[in-house]
């Protein structure tokens, strides 16, 4: 154990407080806290694992602890118990260190209590009250995925999304999940084509398309995020035009693009391993709201595809409501050829990647061709 470890747990506990009490986004709260901390790289990794792991496994940690508490602990004590339970059961920390170092962060009045509960957590085999508690997701996410994928694939996907993502780096240095690279490849860009990436920020797919020599226009509704596209294009050395625009009311002439990619805003249920706190934020109503937005974008941006051109729709979620339930847009037919690159499973008239198939994010892809 290095000298920074007690401090590491203190930093982690403070970031967890910001996430749980202030509603801060995990990644946005963590980064400045690490920068201020002066911790070594290994300790920063430890803090990152504690914060993301405790956040992902929040429900499971509570279930582990709740066997041994009779009244709900106050939020601060609850946080300490979660942090301790995470280290003991999921974090691979030696039991003695997990208990004593966590107790060391507790205010005097609850030290004995935290110590007693964590020792029991360490010593007592768990019988999980439900799969949702074991996997540490809200019931509705587990129920939805079990209904749509079947129990085995749903549980495998949910388990995989409890593991931090693999870092994949393109030849140009851009860090991008493999499944996103497969979506860009499925646009099948060729040199000289005019291609619109309608929901482009931060520019992962737009820059991949531009590498192929296409004339890429990248739009996003959020001006600040369009800035990220510009920065990322400059960093990887590709030219593209970046424009602030609403893909539901795009400022381009009808039929003016050879291909349009809609990498739509979505619930992200296939990419939950990327955002530790996302599962506790998303609600079923968000899926319904996003499905409406997606349909508007498909209708408006689809009209920009020239006759014979391609419309490619993708979302980093797994369910029908945000993908295959959308009607085939007027004037288009489905192009259901299997994409050349990637681990895709057929999903009605589209294709789906499950997170555990190739250790990537989960995605759905649907390709259409505009009739001449
Ligand atoms: C899944 S992300 C896109 C990721 C990007 N394609 C990449 O590969 O880096 C969805 C993006 O859609 C943007 N967005 C949301 N609503 C939009 C709209 N009505 N028009 C254009 N962009 C929108 C969001 O700001 C977000 O950047």
GROMACS .gro file of C-alpha atoms and ligand atoms in nm:
model
  399
    1UNK     CA    1   0.000   0.000   0.000
    2UNK     CA    2   0.140   0.343  -0.088
    3UNK     CA    3   0.125   0.650   0.135
    4UNK     CA    4  -0.148   0.797  -0.083
    5UNK     CA    5  -0.400   0.523  -0.023
    6UNK     CA    6  -0.579   0.674   0.282
    7UNK     CA    7  -0.591   1.001   0.089
    8UNK     CA    8  -0.717   0.812  -0.218
    9UNK     CA    9  -1.017   0.679  -0.024
   10UNK     CA   10  -1.086   1.027   0.112
   11UNK     CA   11  -1.085   1.172  -0.242
   12UNK     CA   12  -1.311   0.889  -0.363
   13UNK     CA   13  -1.555   0.947  -0.078
   14UNK     CA   14  -1.575   1.317  -0.157
   15UNK     CA   15  -1.642   1.252  -0.527
   16UNK     CA   16  -1.910   0.999  -0.432
   17UNK     CA   17  -2.071   1.267  -0.216
   18UNK     CA   18  -2.078   1.504  -0.513
   19UNK     CA   19  -2.238   1.234  -0.730
   20UNK     CA   20  -2.492   1.110  -0.476
   21UNK     CA   21  -2.588   1.432  -0.294
   22UNK     CA   22  -2.530   1.702  -0.557
   23UNK     CA   23  -2.629   1.499  -0.865
   24UNK     CA   24  -2.287   1.560  -1.026
   25UNK     CA   25  -2.192   1.353  -1.330
   26UNK     CA   26  -1.936   1.093  -1.223
   27UNK     CA   27  -1.673   1.176  -1.487
   28UNK     CA   28  -1.713   1.553  -1.444
   29UNK     CA   29  -1.679   1.530  -1.065
   30UNK     CA   30  -1.388   1.288  -1.075
   31UNK     CA   31  -1.149   1.462  -1.313
   32UNK     CA   32  -1.100   1.792  -1.122
   33UNK     CA   33  -1.083   1.603  -0.793
   34UNK     CA   34  -0.798   1.391  -0.928
   35UNK     CA   35  -0.622   1.697  -1.067
   36UNK     CA   36  -0.640   1.874  -0.730
   37UNK     CA   37  -0.535   1.565  -0.534
   38UNK     CA   38  -0.166   1.546  -0.623
   39UNK     CA   39  -0.196   1.166  -0.604
   40UNK     CA   40   0.038   0.929  -0.790
   41UNK     CA   41  -0.085   0.750  -1.104
   42UNK     CA   42  -0.156   0.419  -0.926
   43UNK     CA   43  -0.351   0.603  -0.657
   44UNK     CA   44  -0.547   0.795  -0.922
   45UNK     CA   45  -0.638   0.463  -1.082
   46UNK     CA   46  -0.746   0.334  -0.743
   47UNK     CA   47  -0.968   0.640  -0.686
   48UNK     CA   48  -1.117   0.599  -1.033
   49UNK     CA   49  -1.201   0.235  -0.966
   50UNK     CA   50  -1.348   0.317  -0.625
   51UNK     CA   51  -1.568   0.597  -0.762
   52UNK     CA   52  -1.687   0.424  -1.079
   53UNK     CA   53  -1.710   0.081  -0.920
   54UNK     CA   54  -1.902   0.196  -0.612
   55UNK     CA   55  -2.134   0.398  -0.836
   56UNK     CA   56  -2.203   0.108  -1.075
   57UNK     CA   57  -2.246  -0.143  -0.795
   58UNK     CA   58  -2.448   0.091  -0.570
   59UNK     CA   59  -2.755  -0.129  -0.554
   60UNK     CA   60  -2.553  -0.446  -0.499
   61UNK     CA   61  -2.350  -0.277  -0.224
   62UNK     CA   62  -2.668  -0.162  -0.052
   63UNK     CA   63  -2.809  -0.515  -0.067
   64UNK     CA   64  -2.488  -0.651   0.086
   65UNK     CA   65  -2.504  -0.397   0.368
   66UNK     CA   66  -2.878  -0.393   0.432
   67UNK     CA   67  -2.867  -0.745   0.574
   68UNK     CA   68  -2.696  -0.601   0.880
   69UNK     CA   69  -2.867  -0.267   0.941
   70UNK     CA   70  -3.201  -0.224   1.111
   71UNK     CA   71  -3.265   0.146   1.034
   72UNK     CA   72  -3.155   0.329   0.718
   73UNK     CA   73  -2.812   0.487   0.782
   74UNK     CA   74  -2.771   0.861   0.726
   75UNK     CA   75  -2.637   0.946   0.376
   76UNK     CA   76  -2.277   0.990   0.488
   77UNK     CA   77  -2.269   0.657   0.671
   78UNK     CA   78  -2.448   0.490   0.380
   79UNK     CA   79  -2.172   0.618   0.151
   80UNK     CA   80  -1.898   0.477   0.372
   81UNK     CA   81  -2.073   0.140   0.387
   82UNK     CA   82  -2.108   0.133   0.008
   83UNK     CA   83  -1.744   0.220  -0.038
   84UNK     CA   84  -1.641  -0.049   0.207
   85UNK     CA   85  -1.870  -0.314   0.058
   86UNK     CA   86  -1.744  -0.236  -0.292
   87UNK     CA   87  -1.383  -0.288  -0.188
   88UNK     CA   88  -1.465  -0.610  -0.004
   89UNK     CA   89  -1.682  -0.779  -0.264
   90UNK     CA   90  -1.599  -0.630  -0.604
   91UNK     CA   91  -1.282  -0.421  -0.574
   92UNK     CA   92  -1.035  -0.696  -0.491
   93UNK     CA   93  -0.907  -0.509  -0.182
   94UNK     CA   94  -0.777  -0.720   0.107
   95UNK     CA   95  -1.052  -0.741   0.374
   96UNK     CA   96  -0.839  -0.598   0.653
   97UNK     CA   97  -0.744  -0.290   0.449
   98UNK     CA   98  -1.096  -0.244   0.310
   99UNK     CA   99  -1.249  -0.243   0.657
  100UNK     CA  100  -0.987  -0.055   0.858
  101UNK     CA  101  -0.917   0.216   0.599
  102UNK     CA  102  -1.287   0.279   0.545
  103UNK     CA  103  -1.356   0.288   0.918
  104UNK     CA  104  -1.071   0.538   0.943
  105UNK     CA  105  -1.273   0.781   0.730
  106UNK     CA  106  -1.584   0.752   0.946
  107UNK     CA  107  -1.678   1.014   1.206
  108UNK     CA  108  -1.613   0.886   1.557
  109UNK     CA  109  -1.979   0.835   1.646
  110UNK     CA  110  -2.036   0.576   1.370
  111UNK     CA  111  -1.694   0.407   1.359
  112UNK     CA  112  -1.803   0.110   1.566
  113UNK     CA  113  -2.115   0.066   1.357
  114UNK     CA  114  -1.932   0.087   1.021
  115UNK     CA  115  -1.668  -0.151   1.148
  116UNK     CA  116  -1.925  -0.406   1.267
  117UNK     CA  117  -2.130  -0.396   0.948
  118UNK     CA  118  -1.830  -0.423   0.715
  119UNK     CA  119  -1.688  -0.714   0.911
  120UNK     CA  120  -2.019  -0.895   0.873
  121UNK     CA  121  -2.028  -0.815   0.501
  122UNK     CA  122  -1.679  -0.964   0.470
  123UNK     CA  123  -1.768  -1.277   0.666
  124UNK     CA  124  -2.118  -1.364   0.544
  125UNK     CA  125  -2.198  -1.534   0.216
  126UNK     CA  126  -2.455  -1.341   0.011
  127UNK     CA  127  -2.790  -1.469  -0.106
  128UNK     CA  128  -2.906  -1.206  -0.355
  129UNK     CA  129  -3.267  -1.091  -0.323
  130UNK     CA  130  -3.297  -1.049  -0.703
  131UNK     CA  131  -3.098  -1.052  -1.025
  132UNK     CA  132  -3.138  -0.674  -1.045
  133UNK     CA  133  -2.975  -0.637  -0.702
  134UNK     CA  134  -2.695  -0.879  -0.789
  135UNK     CA  135  -2.627  -0.711  -1.123
  136UNK     CA  136  -2.683  -0.367  -0.968
  137UNK     CA  137  -2.928  -0.205  -1.208
  138UNK     CA  138  -3.275  -0.057  -1.165
  139UNK     CA  139  -3.548  -0.321  -1.208
  140UNK     CA  140  -3.681  -0.162  -1.527
  141UNK     CA  141  -3.349  -0.192  -1.712
  142UNK     CA  142  -3.312  -0.559  -1.620
  143UNK     CA  143  -3.677  -0.631  -1.704
  144UNK     CA  144  -3.655  -0.451  -2.040
  145UNK     CA  145  -3.339  -0.628  -2.149
  146UNK     CA  146  -3.459  -0.970  -2.032
  147UNK     CA  147  -3.780  -0.921  -2.230
  148UNK     CA  148  -3.597  -0.809  -2.544
  149UNK     CA  149  -3.281  -1.022  -2.536
  150UNK     CA  150  -3.381  -1.324  -2.328
  151UNK     CA  151  -3.238  -1.389  -1.985
  152UNK     CA  152  -2.897  -1.525  -2.085
  153UNK     CA  153  -2.798  -1.246  -2.323
  154UNK     CA  154  -2.952  -0.980  -2.099
  155UNK     CA  155  -2.756  -1.097  -1.795
  156UNK     CA  156  -2.436  -1.135  -1.996
  157UNK     CA  157  -2.479  -0.783  -2.139
  158UNK     CA  158  -2.553  -0.633  -1.798
  159UNK     CA  159  -2.256  -0.809  -1.641
  160UNK     CA  160  -2.025  -0.686  -1.916
  161UNK     CA  161  -2.148  -0.331  -1.861
  162UNK     CA  162  -2.027  -0.357  -1.499
  163UNK     CA  163  -1.670  -0.388  -1.626
  164UNK     CA  164  -1.475  -0.076  -1.732
  165UNK     CA  165  -1.455  -0.036  -2.112
  166UNK     CA  166  -1.162  -0.159  -2.316
  167UNK     CA  167  -0.966   0.130  -2.466
  168UNK     CA  168  -0.937   0.099  -2.844
  169UNK     CA  169  -0.729   0.349  -3.036
  170UNK     CA  170  -0.751   0.407  -3.412
  171UNK     CA  171  -0.443   0.436  -3.631
  172UNK     CA  172  -0.477   0.816  -3.616
  173UNK     CA  173  -0.469   0.815  -3.233
  174UNK     CA  174  -0.843   0.876  -3.181
  175UNK     CA  175  -0.976   0.668  -2.892
  176UNK     CA  176  -1.302   0.515  -3.014
  177UNK     CA  177  -1.492   0.202  -2.918
  178UNK     CA  178  -1.468  -0.071  -3.182
  179UNK     CA  179  -1.846  -0.078  -3.226
  180UNK     CA  180  -1.845   0.291  -3.321
  181UNK     CA  181  -1.572   0.218  -3.576
  182UNK     CA  182  -1.797  -0.054  -3.721
  183UNK     CA  183  -2.083   0.195  -3.756
  184UNK     CA  184  -1.862   0.439  -3.946
  185UNK     CA  185  -1.746   0.154  -4.172
  186UNK     CA  186  -2.109   0.060  -4.238
  187UNK     CA  187  -2.163   0.400  -4.403
  188UNK     CA  188  -1.921   0.266  -4.670
  189UNK     CA  189  -1.781   0.611  -4.750
  190UNK     CA  190  -1.595   0.655  -5.078
  191UNK     CA  191  -1.364   0.936  -5.184
  192UNK     CA  192  -1.536   1.249  -5.310
  193UNK     CA  193  -1.879   1.164  -5.174
  194UNK     CA  194  -2.066   1.433  -4.983
  195UNK     CA  195  -2.167   1.285  -4.648
  196UNK     CA  196  -2.361   1.441  -4.362
  197UNK     CA  197  -2.302   1.326  -4.005
  198UNK     CA  198  -2.615   1.480  -3.856
  199UNK     CA  199  -2.544   1.420  -3.484
  200UNK     CA  200  -2.170   1.434  -3.497
  201UNK     CA  201  -2.016   1.551  -3.170
  202UNK     CA  202  -1.752   1.483  -3.047
  203UNK     CA  203  -1.662   1.373  -3.399
  204UNK     CA  204  -1.554   1.011  -3.370
  205UNK     CA  205  -1.751   0.886  -3.667
  206UNK     CA  206  -1.724   1.211  -3.867
  207UNK     CA  207  -1.343   1.200  -3.853
  208UNK     CA  208  -1.345   0.831  -3.948
  209UNK     CA  209  -1.564   0.911  -4.250
  210UNK     CA  210  -1.340   1.200  -4.353
  211UNK     CA  211  -1.034   0.970  -4.351
  212UNK     CA  212  -1.185   0.785  -4.644
  213UNK     CA  213  -1.166   1.101  -4.855
  214UNK     CA  214  -1.535   1.191  -4.830
  215UNK     CA  215  -1.642   1.553  -4.814
  216UNK     CA  216  -1.794   1.544  -4.463
  217UNK     CA  217  -2.034   1.793  -4.311
  218UNK     CA  218  -2.067   1.738  -3.936
  219UNK     CA  219  -2.356   1.896  -3.748
  220UNK     CA  220  -2.460   1.894  -3.386
  221UNK     CA  221  -2.725   2.090  -3.202
  222UNK     CA  222  -2.491   2.196  -2.922
  223UNK     CA  223  -2.247   2.469  -3.017
  224UNK     CA  224  -1.996   2.371  -2.748
  225UNK     CA  225  -1.991   2.016  -2.876
  226UNK     CA  226  -1.939   2.132  -3.235
  227UNK     CA  227  -1.619   2.287  -3.100
  228UNK     CA  228  -1.510   1.937  -2.996
  229UNK     CA  229  -1.562   1.814  -3.352
  230UNK     CA  230  -1.344   2.097  -3.484
  231UNK     CA  231  -1.073   2.025  -3.226
  232UNK     CA  232  -1.077   1.651  -3.287
  233UNK     CA  233  -1.064   1.689  -3.665
  234UNK     CA  234  -0.763   1.920  -3.632
  235UNK     CA  235  -0.595   1.679  -3.388
  236UNK     CA  236  -0.623   1.379  -3.621
  237UNK     CA  237  -0.547   1.586  -3.929
  238UNK     CA  238  -0.865   1.559  -4.138
  239UNK     CA  239  -1.066   1.830  -4.307
  240UNK     CA  240  -1.444   1.857  -4.256
  241UNK     CA  241  -1.706   2.128  -4.219
  242UNK     CA  242  -1.857   2.156  -3.873
  243UNK     CA  243  -2.189   2.337  -3.836
  244UNK     CA  244  -2.424   2.400  -3.543
  245UNK     CA  245  -2.761   2.269  -3.659
  246UNK     CA  246  -3.072   2.086  -3.540
  247UNK     CA  247  -3.092   1.760  -3.732
  248UNK     CA  248  -3.472   1.781  -3.700
  249UNK     CA  249  -3.462   2.107  -3.903
  250UNK     CA  250  -3.138   2.089  -4.100
  251UNK     CA  251  -3.021   2.394  -4.300
  252UNK     CA  252  -2.939   2.201  -4.620
  253UNK     CA  253  -3.108   2.149  -4.956
  254UNK     CA  254  -3.318   1.833  -5.001
  255UNK     CA  255  -3.138   1.544  -5.171
  256UNK     CA  256  -2.801   1.719  -5.140
  257UNK     CA  257  -2.597   1.436  -4.980
  258UNK     CA  258  -2.482   1.096  -5.108
  259UNK     CA  259  -2.515   0.955  -4.757
  260UNK     CA  260  -2.646   1.072  -4.421
  261UNK     CA  261  -2.540   0.918  -4.091
  262UNK     CA  262  -2.775   0.966  -3.797
  263UNK     CA  263  -2.591   0.854  -3.485
  264UNK     CA  264  -2.889   0.958  -3.282
  265UNK     CA  265  -2.913   1.087  -2.926
  266UNK     CA  266  -3.036   0.783  -2.731
  267UNK     CA  267  -3.078   0.633  -2.386
  268UNK     CA  268  -2.733   0.471  -2.408
  269UNK     CA  269  -2.849   0.140  -2.261
  270UNK     CA  270  -2.579  -0.036  -2.464
  271UNK     CA  271  -2.299   0.187  -2.338
  272UNK     CA  272  -2.366   0.189  -1.964
  273UNK     CA  273  -2.014   0.076  -1.882
  274UNK     CA  274  -1.889   0.409  -2.017
  275UNK     CA  275  -2.090   0.622  -1.773
  276UNK     CA  276  -2.096   0.472  -1.426
  277UNK     CA  277  -2.390   0.680  -1.302
  278UNK     CA  278  -2.604   0.662  -1.618
  279UNK     CA  279  -2.811   0.362  -1.508
  280UNK     CA  280  -2.936   0.557  -1.204
  281UNK     CA  281  -3.033   0.860  -1.415
  282UNK     CA  282  -3.215   0.716  -1.717
  283UNK     CA  283  -3.584   0.653  -1.681
  284UNK     CA  284  -3.836   0.475  -1.903
  285UNK     CA  285  -3.987   0.814  -1.993
  286UNK     CA  286  -3.649   0.917  -2.140
  287UNK     CA  287  -3.667   0.628  -2.384
  288UNK     CA  288  -4.011   0.744  -2.502
  289UNK     CA  289  -3.899   1.106  -2.529
  290UNK     CA  290  -3.584   1.014  -2.720
  291UNK     CA  291  -3.777   0.789  -2.959
  292UNK     CA  292  -3.987   1.092  -3.058
  293UNK     CA  293  -3.675   1.304  -3.115
  294UNK     CA  294  -3.517   1.023  -3.320
  295UNK     CA  295  -3.819   0.998  -3.550
  296UNK     CA  296  -3.813   1.373  -3.615
  297UNK     CA  297  -3.444   1.356  -3.698
  298UNK     CA  298  -3.491   1.056  -3.928
  299UNK     CA  299  -3.771   1.231  -4.120
  300UNK     CA  300  -3.591   1.564  -4.157
  301UNK     CA  301  -3.237   1.442  -4.218
  302UNK     CA  302  -3.351   1.153  -4.436
  303UNK     CA  303  -3.493   1.406  -4.684
  304UNK     CA  304  -3.134   1.524  -4.745
  305UNK     CA  305  -3.033   1.193  -4.906
  306UNK     CA  306  -3.018   1.197  -5.288
  307UNK     CA  307  -3.209   0.931  -5.484
  308UNK     CA  308  -3.004   0.610  -5.468
  309UNK     CA  309  -2.813   0.740  -5.165
  310UNK     CA  310  -2.778   0.589  -4.815
  311UNK     CA  311  -2.933   0.670  -4.481
  312UNK     CA  312  -2.754   0.502  -4.191
  313UNK     CA  313  -2.912   0.509  -3.847
  314UNK     CA  314  -2.731   0.403  -3.531
  315UNK     CA  315  -2.787   0.417  -3.156
  316UNK     CA  316  -2.577   0.294  -2.865
  317UNK     CA  317  -2.874   0.125  -2.707
  318UNK     CA  318  -3.012  -0.226  -2.743
  319UNK     CA  319  -3.389  -0.199  -2.752
  320UNK     CA  320  -3.650  -0.190  -3.026
  321UNK     CA  321  -3.820   0.132  -2.913
  322UNK     CA  322  -3.524   0.344  -3.024
  323UNK     CA  323  -3.437   0.145  -3.335
  324UNK     CA  324  -3.636  -0.114  -3.529
  325UNK     CA  325  -3.971   0.020  -3.406
  326UNK     CA  326  -3.914   0.337  -3.608
  327UNK     CA  327  -4.097   0.309  -3.940
  328UNK     CA  328  -3.893   0.279  -4.258
  329UNK     CA  329  -3.879   0.642  -4.376
  330UNK     CA  330  -4.095   0.738  -4.674
  331UNK     CA  331  -3.920   0.686  -5.006
  332UNK     CA  332  -3.658   0.448  -4.858
  333UNK     CA  333  -3.609   0.074  -4.864
  334UNK     CA  334  -3.414  -0.131  -4.613
  335UNK     CA  335  -3.058  -0.229  -4.707
  336UNK     CA  336  -3.022  -0.541  -4.494
  337UNK     CA  337  -2.683  -0.659  -4.619
  338UNK     CA  338  -2.469  -0.773  -4.329
  339UNK     CA  339  -2.213  -0.502  -4.247
  340UNK     CA  340  -1.865  -0.607  -4.359
  341UNK     CA  341  -1.690  -0.515  -4.035
  342UNK     CA  342  -1.799  -0.603  -3.683
  343UNK     CA  343  -1.973  -0.862  -3.468
  344UNK     CA  344  -2.330  -0.790  -3.567
  345UNK     CA  345  -2.635  -1.005  -3.497
  346UNK     CA  346  -2.940  -0.969  -3.714
  347UNK     CA  347  -3.211  -0.765  -3.540
  348UNK     CA  348  -3.531  -0.752  -3.751
  349UNK     CA  349  -3.438  -0.531  -4.049
  350UNK     CA  350  -3.131  -0.399  -3.868
  351UNK     CA  351  -2.823  -0.527  -3.689
  352UNK     CA  352  -2.721  -0.531  -3.327
  353UNK     CA  353  -2.398  -0.570  -3.133
  354UNK     CA  354  -2.432  -0.699  -2.778
  355UNK     CA  355  -2.167  -0.578  -2.532
  356UNK     CA  356  -2.047  -0.927  -2.444
  357UNK     CA  357  -2.009  -1.049  -2.803
  358UNK     CA  358  -1.680  -0.868  -2.863
  359UNK     CA  359  -1.629  -0.664  -2.544
  360UNK     CA  360  -1.756  -0.342  -2.701
  361UNK     CA  361  -2.044  -0.105  -2.645
  362UNK     CA  362  -2.383  -0.232  -2.754
  363UNK     CA  363  -2.521  -0.080  -3.075
  364UNK     CA  364  -2.805  -0.103  -3.320
  365UNK     CA  365  -2.751  -0.018  -3.687
  366UNK     CA  366  -3.015   0.017  -3.958
  367UNK     CA  367  -2.929   0.100  -4.318
  368UNK     CA  368  -3.171   0.234  -4.577
  369UNK     CA  369  -3.136   0.324  -4.943
  370UNK     CA  370  -3.337   0.600  -5.107
  371UNK     CA  371  -3.537   0.478  -5.403
  372UNK     CA  372  -3.443   0.649  -5.730
  373LIG     C1  373  -2.447   0.963  -2.983
  373LIG     S1  374  -2.391   1.124  -2.980
  373LIG     C2  375  -2.300   1.135  -3.129
  373LIG     C3  376  -2.162   1.073  -3.122
  373LIG     C4  377  -2.080   1.099  -3.249
  373LIG     N1  378  -2.151   1.057  -3.367
  373LIG     C5  379  -1.944   1.034  -3.247
  373LIG     O1  380  -1.927   0.928  -3.303
  373LIG     O2  381  -1.853   1.091  -3.187
  373LIG     C6  382  -2.536   1.214  -3.019
  373LIG     C7  383  -2.514   1.361  -3.044
  373LIG     O3  384  -2.639   1.414  -3.092
  373LIG     C8  385  -2.646   1.548  -3.054
  373LIG     N2  386  -2.787   1.589  -3.073
  373LIG     C9  387  -2.892   1.573  -2.990
  373LIG     N3  388  -3.003   1.621  -3.047
  373LIG    C10  389  -2.969   1.668  -3.169
  373LIG    C11  390  -3.039   1.733  -3.275
  373LIG     N4  391  -3.171   1.757  -3.268
  373LIG     N5  392  -2.969   1.771  -3.384
  373LIG    C12  393  -2.835   1.748  -3.394
  373LIG     N6  394  -2.764   1.689  -3.295
  373LIG    C13  395  -2.830   1.649  -3.186
  373LIG    C14  396  -2.593   1.549  -2.913
  373LIG     O4  397  -2.549   1.679  -2.879
  373LIG    C15  398  -2.480   1.447  -2.923
  373LIG     O5  399  -2.357   1.511  -2.947
   0.00000   0.00000   0.00000
